[in-house]
Each structure stands twice: as structure tokens, then as C-alpha cells.
């Protein structure tokens, strides 16, 4: 298990497809032309960036992430295939366009990538590489593999539904994972 310290950083690991862009958001009026674009599947580089930067994220999840990060001074680490496909600058622009505070993106902004690892292994490796620096963390993901990853505590995982995204009760669960007790003040 990842050893947490009493003083150190709070980290929020964020996946995009599912938590920030659940399938129901594919039907947002601004997302429909992008999600139904037949060239989307083959886009790479700047073409892929042009498509993805036009997508609208779930505004409730965006608000929750911003409030959680602000209340705990957490740093965001991306645990998503998007981080592999796009540059740091491109990810910052996409986050900024969707209202996610870009000031809270961690210097080590993405989990390490390896074609033989699942998402849980990527997060495990990031935590291991930062032993002794992390006071608390939360994993926001739709991939159940994170629940069983060595070094990732299941109680630190906010498992999001790929189809529908964040549930109402998960707003409070996220607060609990991060040690926040005044839910209404945090999320207002």
C-alpha cells in the first residue's frame, strides 16, 4: 500500500472518458458533431486536438473537481489515454476551455504509460515514484482495475459510471475520501 505522510501533497487522479465525459455527454448539442465525426477514429496529432478541444465536459464533475482541489490544495494528475495522445499544453487548453482550474495540475501531470499496464498499474507506479510526498489522494475513474491495483487503497477510489458519470451521492463520497466534512460549504 502507498505510504501516506502527515504533511505532503493531496493528489486527485483524473480519468477523462467516463468521469469527465460520460457517454450521456456524447449527446450534448456541442459534442454530437464531434462524437459522430467519422474521421474521429483515425485522427492524430493536431487533428485529434482540434476535435477533442471542442468537447464539453460534465459541468457538475468539473465543479466538483475544482472545489475538491481548492478545498484541499490538491494537485491533479491525469490517468487517461488522452494524456498519451495530447501534449501537456493541449491538455491545459482543453481543461481551461472546460473550466477546470489549470493552476492545480501537478508538475508530474500524468501517470506513467506502459502498454502492458492497466490504469490501476499506472496509478500504482505514480504513487510508488512519489512515496513520502503524498498526504492524501483520490482516484476518479470508471475502470474497476484501479480498485485492485497494488498500492491503491480501494477506499480512495471514486468509481464513476462510464455511461452516466458522477452520481449525486458521489459528491459527498469525494469529500469524505479527501477528509472534507463540511460538504455544503465545499461544494457550494
mmCIF file of C-alpha atoms in Angstrom:
data_model
loop_
_atom_site.group_PDB
_atom_site.id
_atom_site.type_symbol
_atom_site.label_atom_id
_atom_site.label_comp_id
_atom_site.label_asym_id
_atom_site.label_seq_id
_atom_site.Cartn_x
_atom_site.Cartn_y
_atom_site.Cartn_z
ATOM 1 C CA UNK A 1 0.000 0.000 0.000
ATOM 2 C CA UNK A 2 1.115 3.562 -0.676
ATOM 3 C CA UNK A 3 2.519 5.071 2.496
ATOM 4 C CA UNK A 4 0.831 8.371 3.265
ATOM 5 C CA UNK A 5 2.583 11.064 5.282
ATOM 6 C CA UNK A 6 1.016 13.606 7.621
ATOM 7 C CA UNK A 7 2.260 16.566 5.584
ATOM 8 C CA UNK A 8 2.567 16.492 1.865
ATOM 9 C CA UNK A 9 0.530 16.824 -1.264
ATOM 10 C CA UNK A 10 -3.029 15.821 -1.881
ATOM 11 C CA UNK A 11 -3.446 14.273 -5.316
ATOM 12 C CA UNK A 12 -6.575 13.768 -7.391
ATOM 13 C CA UNK A 13 -6.061 11.265 -10.200
ATOM 14 C CA UNK A 14 -8.496 12.065 -13.014
ATOM 15 C CA UNK A 15 -9.644 9.976 -15.948
ATOM 16 C CA UNK A 16 -11.470 11.792 -18.748
ATOM 17 C CA UNK A 17 -13.646 9.279 -20.615
ATOM 18 C CA UNK A 18 -16.290 8.283 -18.091
ATOM 19 C CA UNK A 19 -15.771 10.761 -15.239
ATOM 20 C CA UNK A 20 -15.481 13.991 -17.228
ATOM 21 C CA UNK A 21 -17.001 12.747 -20.467
ATOM 22 C CA UNK A 22 -19.580 10.033 -19.712
ATOM 23 C CA UNK A 23 -21.486 8.577 -22.633
ATOM 24 C CA UNK A 24 -24.547 10.690 -21.803
ATOM 25 C CA UNK A 25 -22.453 13.800 -22.592
ATOM 26 C CA UNK A 26 -21.869 12.469 -26.101
ATOM 27 C CA UNK A 27 -25.413 13.778 -26.704
ATOM 28 C CA UNK A 28 -24.648 17.315 -25.563
ATOM 29 C CA UNK A 29 -25.501 19.546 -28.560
ATOM 30 C CA UNK A 30 -21.901 20.737 -28.855
ATOM 31 C CA UNK A 31 -20.496 17.179 -28.589
ATOM 32 C CA UNK A 32 -22.773 15.425 -31.125
ATOM 33 C CA UNK A 33 -20.939 16.646 -34.268
ATOM 34 C CA UNK A 34 -17.598 15.641 -32.770
ATOM 35 C CA UNK A 35 -18.694 12.266 -31.416
ATOM 36 C CA UNK A 36 -20.366 11.338 -34.708
ATOM 37 C CA UNK A 37 -17.497 12.568 -36.892
ATOM 38 C CA UNK A 38 -16.404 9.532 -38.961
ATOM 39 C CA UNK A 39 -12.803 10.823 -39.024
ATOM 40 C CA UNK A 40 -12.579 10.948 -35.207
ATOM 41 C CA UNK A 41 -11.453 7.333 -35.024
ATOM 42 C CA UNK A 42 -8.424 7.990 -37.238
ATOM 43 C CA UNK A 43 -7.463 11.479 -36.079
ATOM 44 C CA UNK A 44 -3.999 12.007 -34.626
ATOM 45 C CA UNK A 45 -1.841 14.952 -33.612
ATOM 46 C CA UNK A 46 -3.296 18.391 -34.298
ATOM 47 C CA UNK A 47 -6.404 16.915 -35.948
ATOM 48 C CA UNK A 48 -7.176 14.931 -32.803
ATOM 49 C CA UNK A 49 -6.558 18.012 -30.654
ATOM 50 C CA UNK A 50 -8.927 20.134 -32.784
ATOM 51 C CA UNK A 51 -11.657 17.544 -32.261
ATOM 52 C CA UNK A 52 -11.098 16.976 -28.540
ATOM 53 C CA UNK A 53 -10.751 20.644 -27.593
ATOM 54 C CA UNK A 54 -14.317 21.226 -28.785
ATOM 55 C CA UNK A 55 -15.807 18.656 -26.406
ATOM 56 C CA UNK A 56 -17.854 19.776 -23.416
ATOM 57 C CA UNK A 57 -17.127 18.010 -20.126
ATOM 58 C CA UNK A 58 -19.713 17.238 -17.447
ATOM 59 C CA UNK A 59 -20.125 20.613 -15.689
ATOM 60 C CA UNK A 60 -21.066 19.008 -12.358
ATOM 61 C CA UNK A 61 -17.885 16.913 -12.328
ATOM 62 C CA UNK A 62 -15.839 19.955 -13.380
ATOM 63 C CA UNK A 63 -17.312 21.937 -10.479
ATOM 64 C CA UNK A 64 -16.701 19.100 -8.013
ATOM 65 C CA UNK A 65 -13.068 18.643 -9.083
ATOM 66 C CA UNK A 66 -12.419 22.381 -8.825
ATOM 67 C CA UNK A 67 -13.995 22.599 -5.369
ATOM 68 C CA UNK A 68 -12.236 19.473 -4.073
ATOM 69 C CA UNK A 69 -8.906 20.748 -5.375
ATOM 70 C CA UNK A 70 -9.452 24.203 -3.915
ATOM 71 C CA UNK A 71 -10.572 22.920 -0.501
ATOM 72 C CA UNK A 72 -7.605 20.555 -0.136
ATOM 73 C CA UNK A 73 -4.999 22.381 -2.276
ATOM 74 C CA UNK A 74 -4.875 19.170 -4.282
ATOM 75 C CA UNK A 75 -2.934 18.713 -7.493
ATOM 76 C CA UNK A 76 -4.454 16.901 -10.470
ATOM 77 C CA UNK A 77 -2.694 14.000 -12.171
ATOM 78 C CA UNK A 78 -4.202 12.695 -15.392
ATOM 79 C CA UNK A 79 -4.706 8.983 -15.649
ATOM 80 C CA UNK A 80 -6.210 8.761 -19.112
ATOM 81 C CA UNK A 81 -5.377 7.772 -22.666
ATOM 82 C CA UNK A 82 -5.859 11.437 -23.559
ATOM 83 C CA UNK A 83 -2.584 12.267 -21.771
ATOM 84 C CA UNK A 84 -0.812 9.828 -24.043
ATOM 85 C CA UNK A 85 -2.399 11.295 -27.191
ATOM 86 C CA UNK A 86 -2.048 15.007 -26.420
ATOM 87 C CA UNK A 87 0.683 17.276 -25.091
ATOM 88 C CA UNK A 88 0.667 18.992 -21.709
ATOM 89 C CA UNK A 89 -0.114 22.324 -23.384
ATOM 90 C CA UNK A 90 -3.034 20.806 -25.289
ATOM 91 C CA UNK A 91 -4.444 19.219 -22.132
ATOM 92 C CA UNK A 92 -4.150 22.535 -20.295
ATOM 93 C CA UNK A 93 -6.089 24.261 -23.093
ATOM 94 C CA UNK A 94 -8.834 21.619 -23.016
ATOM 95 C CA UNK A 95 -9.111 21.854 -19.230
ATOM 96 C CA UNK A 96 -9.149 25.648 -19.367
ATOM 97 C CA UNK A 97 -11.884 25.678 -22.053
ATOM 98 C CA UNK A 98 -13.987 23.411 -19.812
ATOM 99 C CA UNK A 99 -13.450 25.476 -16.667
ATOM 100 C CA UNK A 100 -11.084 23.155 -14.811
ATOM 101 C CA UNK A 101 -8.538 25.132 -12.841
ATOM 102 C CA UNK A 102 -5.247 24.632 -14.642
ATOM 103 C CA UNK A 103 -3.292 26.032 -11.676
ATOM 104 C CA UNK A 104 -3.796 22.765 -9.841
ATOM 105 C CA UNK A 105 -2.269 20.467 -12.467
ATOM 106 C CA UNK A 106 0.687 18.634 -10.936
ATOM 107 C CA UNK A 107 4.224 19.045 -12.317
ATOM 108 C CA UNK A 108 4.157 15.295 -12.940
ATOM 109 C CA UNK A 109 0.840 15.773 -14.713
ATOM 110 C CA UNK A 110 0.250 12.241 -15.993
ATOM 111 C CA UNK A 111 0.660 8.691 -14.766
ATOM 112 C CA UNK A 112 3.474 6.705 -16.415
ATOM 113 C CA UNK A 113 2.410 4.824 -19.525
ATOM 114 C CA UNK A 114 3.270 1.253 -20.438
ATOM 115 C CA UNK A 115 1.368 -0.829 -22.996
ATOM 116 C CA UNK A 116 1.312 -3.810 -20.608
ATOM 117 C CA UNK A 117 -0.181 -1.852 -17.681
ATOM 118 C CA UNK A 118 -3.816 -1.190 -16.929
ATOM 119 C CA UNK A 119 -4.952 2.080 -15.373
ATOM 120 C CA UNK A 120 -4.511 0.751 -11.865
ATOM 121 C CA UNK A 121 -0.880 -0.175 -12.533
ATOM 122 C CA UNK A 122 -0.210 3.317 -13.910
ATOM 123 C CA UNK A 123 -1.568 4.909 -10.748
ATOM 124 C CA UNK A 124 0.360 2.436 -8.575
ATOM 125 C CA UNK A 125 3.597 3.346 -10.315
ATOM 126 C CA UNK A 126 2.935 7.071 -9.943
ATOM 127 C CA UNK A 127 2.240 6.632 -6.214
ATOM 128 C CA UNK A 128 5.335 4.460 -5.769
ATOM 129 C CA UNK A 129 7.511 7.025 -7.558
ATOM 130 C CA UNK A 130 6.218 9.679 -5.153
ATOM 131 C CA UNK A 131 6.401 7.754 -1.862
ATOM 132 C CA UNK A 132 6.785 10.054 1.117
ATOM 133 C CA UNK A 133 5.397 13.076 -0.751
ATOM 134 C CA UNK A 134 1.682 12.273 -0.668
ATOM 135 C CA UNK A 135 -0.529 13.067 2.333
ATOM 136 C CA UNK A 136 -3.804 12.010 0.705
ATOM 137 C CA UNK A 137 -5.208 11.060 -2.675
ATOM 138 C CA UNK A 138 -8.358 10.208 -4.545
ATOM 139 C CA UNK A 139 -8.733 8.294 -7.806
ATOM 140 C CA UNK A 140 -11.640 9.360 -10.038
ATOM 141 C CA UNK A 141 -12.072 6.655 -12.670
ATOM 142 C CA UNK A 142 -14.537 4.347 -14.379
ATOM 143 C CA UNK A 143 -12.008 1.495 -14.691
ATOM 144 C CA UNK A 144 -12.528 -1.096 -11.955
ATOM 145 C CA UNK A 145 -8.891 -2.232 -12.279
ATOM 146 C CA UNK A 146 -7.910 0.689 -10.067
ATOM 147 C CA UNK A 147 -9.729 -0.956 -7.145
ATOM 148 C CA UNK A 148 -7.387 -3.948 -7.191
ATOM 149 C CA UNK A 149 -4.107 -2.268 -8.058
ATOM 150 C CA UNK A 150 -1.211 -2.849 -5.677
ATOM 151 C CA UNK A 151 -0.613 0.282 -3.644
ATOM 152 C CA UNK A 152 -4.016 1.803 -4.387
ATOM 153 C CA UNK A 153 -6.413 1.701 -1.462
ATOM 154 C CA UNK A 154 -9.940 0.818 -2.665
ATOM 155 C CA UNK A 155 -11.431 3.325 -0.227
ATOM 156 C CA UNK A 156 -9.547 6.090 -2.104
ATOM 157 C CA UNK A 157 -11.319 5.286 -5.383
ATOM 158 C CA UNK A 158 -14.394 7.152 -6.587
ATOM 159 C CA UNK A 159 -15.623 4.686 -9.200
ATOM 160 C CA UNK A 160 -17.686 6.562 -11.785
ATOM 161 C CA UNK A 161 -20.261 5.050 -14.142
ATOM 162 C CA UNK A 162 -18.981 5.208 -17.743
ATOM 163 C CA UNK A 163 -22.471 5.801 -19.127
ATOM 164 C CA UNK A 164 -23.893 8.369 -16.730
ATOM 165 C CA UNK A 165 -20.944 9.901 -14.884
ATOM 166 C CA UNK A 166 -20.975 11.256 -11.357
ATOM 167 C CA UNK A 167 -23.918 10.326 -9.121
ATOM 168 C CA UNK A 168 -25.306 12.779 -6.587
ATOM 169 C CA UNK A 169 -24.147 10.720 -3.596
ATOM 170 C CA UNK A 170 -20.620 10.602 -5.012
ATOM 171 C CA UNK A 171 -20.249 14.344 -4.459
ATOM 172 C CA UNK A 172 -20.256 13.605 -0.713
ATOM 173 C CA UNK A 173 -18.152 10.452 -1.080
ATOM 174 C CA UNK A 174 -15.457 12.507 -2.798
ATOM 175 C CA UNK A 175 -15.477 14.915 0.143
ATOM 176 C CA UNK A 176 -15.140 12.008 2.583
ATOM 177 C CA UNK A 177 -12.227 10.457 0.664
ATOM 178 C CA UNK A 178 -10.401 13.795 0.832
ATOM 179 C CA UNK A 179 -11.191 14.279 4.543
ATOM 180 C CA UNK A 180 -13.607 17.172 3.986
ATOM 181 C CA UNK A 181 -16.503 17.317 6.441
ATOM 182 C CA UNK A 182 -18.390 20.498 5.568
ATOM 183 C CA UNK A 183 -19.847 19.193 2.331
ATOM 184 C CA UNK A 184 -22.251 22.042 1.655
ATOM 185 C CA UNK A 185 -19.535 24.667 2.105
ATOM 186 C CA UNK A 186 -17.062 22.760 -0.025
ATOM 187 C CA UNK A 187 -19.414 22.133 -2.938
ATOM 188 C CA UNK A 188 -21.296 25.475 -2.885
#
